[in-house]
Coordinates of C-alpha atoms in Angstrom, one line a residue:
Chain A
M1 CA -30.0 4.9 -1.7
K2 CA -31.2 8.2 -3.1
D3 CA -30.0 10.5 -5.9
L4 CA -28.9 14.1 -5.2
N5 CA -29.3 16.8 -7.7
F6 CA -28.0 20.3 -7.2
E7 CA -28.6 23.2 -9.5
G8 CA -28.2 26.0 -6.9
V9 CA -26.3 26.1 -3.7
G10 CA -26.3 23.1 -1.5
T11 CA -24.7 21.0 1.3
I12 CA -24.3 17.3 1.5
N13 CA -24.0 15.5 4.8
S14 CA -21.9 12.3 5.0
G15 CA -23.7 9.2 3.8
E16 CA -24.4 6.7 1.1
Y17 CA -26.0 7.9 -2.2
K18 CA -26.7 6.6 -5.6
D19 CA -26.0 9.4 -8.1
I20 CA -24.8 12.9 -7.1
N21 CA -25.2 15.5 -9.7
C22 CA -23.6 18.9 -9.0
E23 CA -24.4 21.7 -11.4
G24 CA -24.4 24.5 -8.7
V25 CA -22.1 25.1 -5.8
V26 CA -22.0 22.2 -3.4
K27 CA -20.2 21.7 -0.1
C28 CA -19.7 18.2 1.2
K29 CA -19.3 18.1 5.0
G30 CA -18.3 14.4 5.6
D31 CA -17.4 11.1 4.0
I32 CA -19.5 10.2 1.0
K33 CA -20.1 6.9 -0.8
A34 CA -21.9 7.0 -4.1
E35 CA -22.3 5.1 -7.4
K36 CA -21.6 8.1 -9.5
I37 CA -20.6 11.7 -8.8
H38 CA -20.9 14.2 -11.6
I39 CA -19.5 17.7 -11.1
E40 CA -20.3 20.5 -13.5
G41 CA -20.3 23.3 -11.0
V42 CA -18.2 23.8 -7.9
F43 CA -17.8 20.9 -5.5
S44 CA -15.8 21.0 -2.4
A45 CA -15.4 18.0 -0.1
K46 CA -13.9 17.8 3.4
G47 CA -14.4 14.1 3.8
K48 CA -13.4 10.9 2.0
I49 CA -15.0 10.1 -1.3
E50 CA -15.7 6.6 -2.5
A51 CA -17.5 6.0 -5.8
K52 CA -17.6 3.9 -8.9
I53 CA -17.4 6.9 -11.2
L54 CA -16.3 10.4 -10.5
E55 CA -16.6 12.9 -13.4
C56 CA -15.3 16.4 -12.9
E57 CA -16.2 18.8 -15.6
G58 CA -16.4 21.8 -13.3
T59 CA -14.2 22.5 -10.3
G60 CA -13.6 19.9 -7.6
K61 CA -11.7 20.7 -4.4
F62 CA -10.9 17.8 -2.1
N63 CA -9.4 17.7 1.3
D64 CA -9.4 13.9 1.9
N65 CA -8.8 10.7 0.1
I66 CA -10.6 9.6 -3.1
R67 CA -11.2 6.0 -3.9
V68 CA -13.0 5.3 -7.3
E69 CA -13.0 2.9 -10.1
S70 CA -13.1 5.5 -12.9
L71 CA -12.0 9.1 -12.7
N72 CA -12.7 11.5 -15.6
I73 CA -11.3 15.0 -15.4
E74 CA -12.3 17.6 -17.9
G75 CA -12.4 20.5 -15.5
V76 CA -10.2 21.4 -12.6
M77 CA -9.6 19.0 -9.7
S78 CA -7.4 19.8 -6.8
L79 CA -6.5 17.8 -3.7
K80 CA -5.0 19.3 -0.5
D81 CA -3.5 18.0 2.7
N82 CA -1.7 15.0 1.1
A83 CA -5.1 13.5 0.1
S84 CA -4.6 10.5 -2.2
I85 CA -6.4 9.2 -5.2
E86 CA -6.9 5.5 -5.7
A87 CA -8.5 4.6 -9.0
T88 CA -8.6 1.8 -11.5
K89 CA -8.6 4.2 -14.4
I90 CA -8.0 8.0 -14.7
Y91 CA -8.5 10.1 -17.8
C92 CA -7.5 13.7 -17.5
E93 CA -8.1 16.3 -20.2
G94 CA -8.4 19.1 -17.7
V95 CA -6.2 20.0 -14.7
L96 CA -5.3 17.8 -11.8
S97 CA -3.3 19.0 -8.9
S98 CA -2.4 16.8 -5.9
T99 CA 0.0 16.9 -3.0
G100 CA -0.6 13.2 -2.2
E101 CA -0.2 9.9 -4.0
I102 CA -2.1 9.1 -7.1
S103 CA -2.3 5.3 -7.5
T104 CA -4.0 3.8 -10.6
D105 CA -3.8 0.9 -13.0
Y106 CA -4.1 3.2 -16.0
L107 CA -3.7 7.0 -16.3
H108 CA -4.0 8.8 -19.5
A109 CA -3.5 12.6 -19.3
E110 CA -3.5 15.1 -22.1
G111 CA -4.2 18.0 -19.7
C112 CA -2.1 19.4 -17.0
I113 CA -1.0 17.5 -13.9
T114 CA 0.9 18.7 -10.9
A115 CA 1.4 15.9 -8.4
R116 CA 3.8 14.7 -5.8
E117 CA 3.6 11.0 -6.8
I118 CA 1.9 9.0 -9.5
V119 CA 2.2 5.2 -9.2
G120 CA 0.6 2.3 -10.9
D121 CA 0.7 0.1 -14.0
T122 CA 0.5 2.3 -17.1
I123 CA 1.0 6.0 -16.9
E124 CA 0.7 8.2 -19.9
I125 CA 1.1 12.0 -19.6
L126 CA 1.1 13.7 -23.0
N127 CA 1.6 17.4 -23.2
D128 CA 2.5 18.9 -26.6
R129 CA 2.4 22.1 -24.6
G130 CA 6.0 21.2 -23.6
K131 CA 7.4 22.4 -26.9
H132 CA 5.5 25.7 -26.7
S133 CA 6.3 26.2 -23.0
I134 CA 8.4 29.2 -21.9
K135 CA 11.9 27.8 -21.6
F136 CA 14.7 30.3 -22.1
N137 CA 17.6 31.8 -20.3
I138 CA 17.6 35.3 -19.2
D139 CA 21.1 36.6 -19.3
L140 CA 21.2 39.5 -17.0
S141 CA 24.9 39.4 -16.5
M142 CA 25.2 43.0 -17.5
F143 CA 23.0 43.8 -14.5
G144 CA 25.1 42.1 -11.9
G145 CA 25.8 38.6 -13.2
I146 CA 22.3 37.2 -12.6
K147 CA 21.5 34.3 -15.0
K148 CA 18.1 32.7 -14.5
N149 CA 16.6 29.7 -16.2
I150 CA 12.9 30.0 -16.5
S151 CA 10.8 27.1 -17.5
N152 CA 7.1 26.4 -17.5
Y153 CA 6.0 22.8 -18.0
A154 CA 2.4 21.8 -18.5
S155 CA 2.9 18.9 -16.1
K156 CA 5.2 18.6 -13.1
V157 CA 5.4 15.5 -11.1
D158 CA 7.9 14.7 -8.3
T159 CA 7.9 10.9 -8.8
I160 CA 6.3 8.7 -11.4
E161 CA 6.6 5.0 -10.8
A162 CA 4.9 2.4 -13.0
T163 CA 5.4 -0.7 -15.1
T164 CA 4.9 1.3 -18.3
I165 CA 5.6 5.0 -18.5
L166 CA 5.1 7.4 -21.4
I167 CA 5.6 11.1 -20.8
E168 CA 5.8 14.1 -23.1
G169 CA 6.4 17.7 -22.0
V170 CA 6.7 16.7 -18.4
K171 CA 9.1 17.9 -15.7
A172 CA 9.8 15.2 -13.2
T173 CA 12.4 14.5 -10.5
N174 CA 12.2 10.7 -10.4
V175 CA 10.9 8.3 -13.1
N176 CA 11.1 4.6 -12.2
G177 CA 9.6 1.9 -14.3
E178 CA 10.1 -1.2 -16.5
N179 CA 9.3 0.2 -19.9
V180 CA 10.0 3.9 -19.9
T181 CA 9.6 6.4 -22.7
I182 CA 10.8 9.9 -22.0
G183 CA 9.2 11.8 -24.9
P184 CA 9.7 15.2 -26.5
Y185 CA 10.5 18.3 -24.3
C186 CA 10.6 16.4 -21.0
E187 CA 13.0 17.3 -18.2
V188 CA 13.8 14.5 -15.8
E189 CA 16.4 14.4 -13.1
N190 CA 16.6 10.7 -12.3
V191 CA 15.4 7.7 -14.3
D192 CA 15.6 4.2 -12.9
C193 CA 14.5 1.7 -15.6
S194 CA 14.6 -2.1 -15.3
G195 CA 13.6 -2.8 -18.9
T196 CA 13.6 -0.7 -22.0
L197 CA 14.3 3.1 -21.9
K198 CA 13.7 5.4 -24.8
V199 CA 14.6 9.0 -24.6
H200 CA 13.6 11.6 -27.2
N201 CA 16.4 13.9 -28.4
T202 CA 14.6 17.0 -27.2
A203 CA 14.3 15.6 -23.7
T204 CA 16.8 16.1 -20.9
V205 CA 17.6 13.3 -18.5
T206 CA 20.3 14.0 -15.8
N207 CA 20.9 10.5 -14.2
I208 CA 20.1 7.1 -15.6
Q209 CA 20.1 3.9 -13.5
G210 CA 19.3 0.3 -14.3
V211 CA 19.5 0.0 -18.0
T212 CA 22.8 -0.1 -19.9
E213 CA 21.4 0.8 -23.3
V214 CA 19.3 3.9 -24.0
L215 CA 17.4 4.2 -27.2
Y216 CA 17.3 7.8 -28.5
D217 CA 14.6 8.9 -30.9
Chain B
M1 CA 15.3 -6.4 8.5
M2 CA 14.1 -4.3 5.6
I3 CA 14.1 -4.7 1.8
S4 CA 14.0 -2.0 -0.8
K5 CA 11.2 -1.8 -3.3
K6 CA 13.6 -2.3 -6.1
D7 CA 15.1 -5.5 -4.6
L8 CA 11.6 -6.7 -3.7
L9 CA 10.5 -6.4 -7.4
A10 CA 13.7 -8.1 -8.6
I11 CA 13.4 -11.0 -6.1
T12 CA 9.7 -11.7 -6.5
G13 CA 9.4 -10.9 -10.2
I14 CA 6.3 -8.8 -9.7
S15 CA 5.8 -5.5 -11.5
Y16 CA 5.2 -2.0 -10.1
G17 CA 1.7 -2.3 -11.4
Q18 CA 1.0 -5.4 -9.4
L19 CA 2.5 -4.1 -6.2
Y20 CA 0.4 -0.9 -6.3
R21 CA -2.7 -2.8 -7.3
W22 CA -2.4 -5.1 -4.3
K23 CA -1.8 -2.1 -2.1
R24 CA -5.0 -0.5 -3.5
E25 CA -6.9 -3.7 -2.9
R26 CA -5.6 -3.7 0.7
L27 CA -3.8 -7.0 0.2
I28 CA -0.6 -5.2 1.3
P29 CA -1.0 -2.9 4.3
E30 CA -0.1 0.7 3.6
E31 CA 2.0 0.8 6.8
W32 CA 4.4 -1.7 5.2
F33 CA 5.4 1.0 2.7
I34 CA 8.1 2.8 4.7
K35 CA 9.7 5.8 3.1
Q36 CA 13.2 6.6 3.9
S37 CA 15.5 9.4 2.7
S38 CA 18.0 8.5 -0.1
Y39 CA 20.3 10.4 -2.3
T40 CA 17.5 10.7 -5.0
G41 CA 15.0 12.0 -2.4
Q42 CA 13.1 9.1 -0.9
E43 CA 13.1 5.4 -1.3
T44 CA 10.5 2.9 -0.1
F45 CA 11.4 -0.1 2.1
F46 CA 9.3 -3.0 3.4
P47 CA 9.6 -5.3 6.4
R48 CA 11.4 -8.1 4.6
E49 CA 10.0 -11.3 6.1
Q50 CA 6.4 -10.0 6.1
I51 CA 6.3 -8.6 2.6
L52 CA 8.0 -11.7 1.1
S53 CA 5.6 -14.0 2.9
R54 CA 2.6 -11.9 1.9
I55 CA 3.5 -11.8 -1.8
Q56 CA 4.0 -15.6 -1.7
S57 CA 0.5 -15.9 -0.2
I58 CA -1.0 -13.7 -2.8
Q59 CA 0.7 -15.5 -5.6
D60 CA -0.5 -18.9 -4.2
M61 CA -4.1 -17.6 -3.8
K62 CA -4.6 -15.4 -6.8
D63 CA -5.9 -18.2 -9.1
K64 CA -8.3 -19.5 -6.5
Y65 CA -9.8 -16.4 -5.0
S66 CA -11.0 -13.0 -6.2
L67 CA -9.1 -9.9 -5.0
E68 CA -12.0 -9.1 -2.7
E69 CA -11.9 -12.6 -1.1
M70 CA -8.1 -12.4 -0.8
A71 CA -8.4 -9.0 1.0
K72 CA -10.8 -10.6 3.5
I73 CA -8.5 -13.6 4.1
L74 CA -5.4 -11.5 4.4
S75 CA -6.9 -8.7 6.5
P76 CA -6.0 -9.0 10.2
E77 CA -9.7 -8.9 11.1
V78 CA -11.0 -12.0 12.9
K79 CA -14.4 -13.3 13.8
G80 CA -15.5 -12.4 17.3
V81 CA -16.3 -15.9 18.2
E82 CA -15.0 -18.5 20.6
I83 CA -14.2 -21.9 19.3
S84 CA -14.6 -25.0 21.4
V85 CA -11.9 -27.7 22.0
E86 CA -14.0 -30.2 20.1
D87 CA -14.0 -28.0 17.0
L88 CA -10.2 -27.5 17.4
R89 CA -9.6 -31.2 17.0
E90 CA -9.7 -30.8 13.2
L91 CA -6.6 -28.6 13.5
K92 CA -3.7 -30.9 12.8
E93 CA -1.3 -28.2 14.0
L94 CA -2.5 -28.6 17.5
P95 CA -1.7 -32.1 18.8
H96 CA -4.4 -33.3 21.3
P97 CA -2.2 -33.6 24.4
T98 CA -0.8 -30.1 23.8
L99 CA -4.3 -28.8 23.3
L100 CA -5.3 -30.3 26.6
M101 CA -2.3 -28.8 28.3
F102 CA -3.4 -25.3 26.9
C103 CA -6.9 -25.9 28.3
G104 CA -5.4 -26.8 31.7
V105 CA -2.9 -23.9 31.9
L106 CA -5.4 -21.3 30.6
D107 CA -8.3 -22.9 32.5
K108 CA -10.7 -22.7 29.6
N109 CA -12.4 -24.8 26.9
T110 CA -13.2 -22.2 24.3
F111 CA -10.7 -20.0 22.5
T112 CA -10.7 -16.9 20.4
P113 CA -9.1 -17.0 16.9
L114 CA -6.1 -15.0 18.3
E115 CA -5.7 -17.5 21.2
I116 CA -5.7 -20.3 18.7
V117 CA -3.0 -18.5 16.6
L118 CA -1.0 -18.1 19.7
M119 CA -1.3 -21.8 20.5
I120 CA -0.3 -22.8 16.9
L121 CA 2.8 -20.5 17.2
L122 CA 3.7 -22.1 20.6
V123 CA 3.5 -25.6 19.1
R124 CA 5.7 -24.4 16.2
L125 CA 8.1 -22.8 18.7
Q126 CA 8.3 -26.1 20.6
E127 CA 9.1 -28.1 17.5
E128 CA 11.7 -25.6 16.2
K129 CA 13.5 -25.0 19.4
Q130 CA 12.9 -28.5 20.8
I131 CA 11.3 -27.3 24.0
E132 CA 9.9 -29.9 26.4
S133 CA 6.1 -29.9 27.1
K134 CA 6.6 -29.0 30.7
Q135 CA 8.7 -26.0 29.8
L136 CA 6.2 -24.9 27.2
G137 CA 3.5 -25.0 29.9
E138 CA 5.6 -22.8 32.1
L139 CA 6.2 -20.3 29.2
L140 CA 2.4 -20.2 28.6
L141 CA 1.7 -19.6 32.2
G142 CA 4.2 -16.7 32.2
I143 CA 2.1 -14.9 29.6
K144 CA -1.3 -16.0 30.8
N145 CA -2.2 -12.6 32.1
S146 CA -1.1 -10.8 28.9
I147 CA -3.1 -13.1 26.5
A148 CA -6.2 -10.9 26.6
K149 CA -4.1 -7.9 25.4
I150 CA -2.8 -9.7 22.3
K151 CA -4.0 -8.0 19.1
T152 CA -3.3 -8.3 15.4
G153 CA -0.2 -6.5 14.3
M154 CA 1.9 -8.1 17.0
R155 CA 4.6 -10.7 17.1
L156 CA 5.5 -13.5 19.5
G157 CA 9.2 -13.9 20.3
L158 CA 11.3 -16.2 22.4
L159 CA 14.0 -14.5 24.5
Q160 CA 17.0 -16.4 25.8
V161 CA 18.5 -15.0 29.0
N162 CA 21.5 -17.2 30.0
D163 CA 19.9 -20.7 30.0
N164 CA 16.4 -19.4 30.6
Y165 CA 13.6 -18.8 28.1
H166 CA 11.0 -16.1 28.2
L167 CA 8.2 -15.2 25.9
L168 CA 7.8 -11.7 24.5
I169 CA 4.8 -10.2 22.7
Y170 CA 5.5 -7.0 20.9
P171 CA 4.2 -4.8 18.1
E172 CA 5.3 -5.4 14.5
Q173 CA 8.0 -3.1 13.1
S174 CA 9.2 -2.1 16.5
T175 CA 12.9 -2.0 17.3
L176 CA 13.8 -4.1 20.3
L177 CA 17.0 -3.2 22.1
F178 CA 18.4 -5.5 24.8
D179 CA 21.6 -5.8 26.8
D180 CA 24.1 -8.4 25.7
S181 CA 22.8 -11.1 28.0
I182 CA 19.4 -11.2 26.3
E183 CA 18.9 -12.6 22.8
L184 CA 15.8 -12.8 20.7
I185 CA 16.2 -16.4 19.3
W186 CA 12.9 -16.9 17.6
N187 CA 9.9 -14.8 16.5
A188 CA 6.8 -15.1 14.4
G189 CA 4.0 -12.7 13.3
I190 CA 0.5 -13.2 14.5
D191 CA -1.0 -11.7 11.3
D192 CA 1.0 -13.9 8.9
T193 CA -0.1 -17.0 10.9
L194 CA -3.6 -15.8 11.0
S195 CA -3.7 -15.3 7.2
T196 CA -2.3 -18.7 6.6
Y197 CA -4.9 -20.5 8.8
K198 CA -7.7 -18.3 7.4
V199 CA -7.0 -19.9 4.1
Q200 CA -6.6 -23.4 5.4
Y201 CA -9.6 -23.4 7.8
K202 CA -12.0 -20.9 6.1
G203 CA -15.0 -21.6 8.3
L204 CA -13.1 -21.5 11.6
F205 CA -11.6 -18.0 11.5

């Protein structure tokens, strides 16, 4: 297996490689298997990606499924066409955007995540940006009764489902788990918790199922 | 019959983390995660019998095998080999006279893993429904021409039409609709049986 190093513009055909280092602009035409993929430039992939380590410090655009042991995001990573991520561990200090399922044993995010579904064992999404986010009512009643609620959360996820969940500054539709902590400035529509549920007093939760007792911070 | 994800976790005692880890490791097929609309948006359901049996198998094996080994054992892939009648004598699930009957009806002395699974299921069917050997031979003869088309991901069923029995081979998770005179009185999955015997007779399958 050979290494691939890109510092300019390049194309990768499908195949099996050892380390792929992208510091330029790289287009990947097919399915790729590698030990490690490191992105500092712009990387776009049409095929499936399978690797032990995927590091994205630049911009990564993916159109098909990603299966890795470790995923580190410090740049911007986006997945289209319902492409999924399967990873043992995910660390995100950058931006992750996905229309598919993200499945992992452990996710720790301090950046910004927009996703349809995050599932796994332990999911931690911490955004202190939530408290600084734009969240106010514009009362335009004098201009014809329009009242609009504008909110801008750092992370928005449709469904989070895991054994242990800790979220801060996240807007979510469904949060299902065993041990769930809805931290400061979250806005969650439905929570289904089979163990312990903690809700911060600045968080909003519309419906709670499963637990009979909610601990409020 | 289906089971919701919530009920599955409650019944089996496994966590969300385990369920999704096993899915990632291909121990649970992705197609068993069936999303259906609910008042909160979407809810996931599973084919009840299959998922409960699979989780039981995983729990039984997890201390003996690695996740990778389990994935191989539980995958519906089979070796492309033919196994001779002599080698099949070690299978206690196939009594010798019945095995000889299979050889006679199918007119062969070597069998593929899927044919062996079919024979094991027919023996189980015979015991559970108390079917005579002669009748079992007739049932086997009835599907003789379809045996080559049997694949993983299928089920074997026994239909009762008035006082007559007929065998049915159909894809997993399909909805079967009959008129009132026909009843599906027994069925079993090829994949589940294959997984069980892959564990029991590692070298053979």
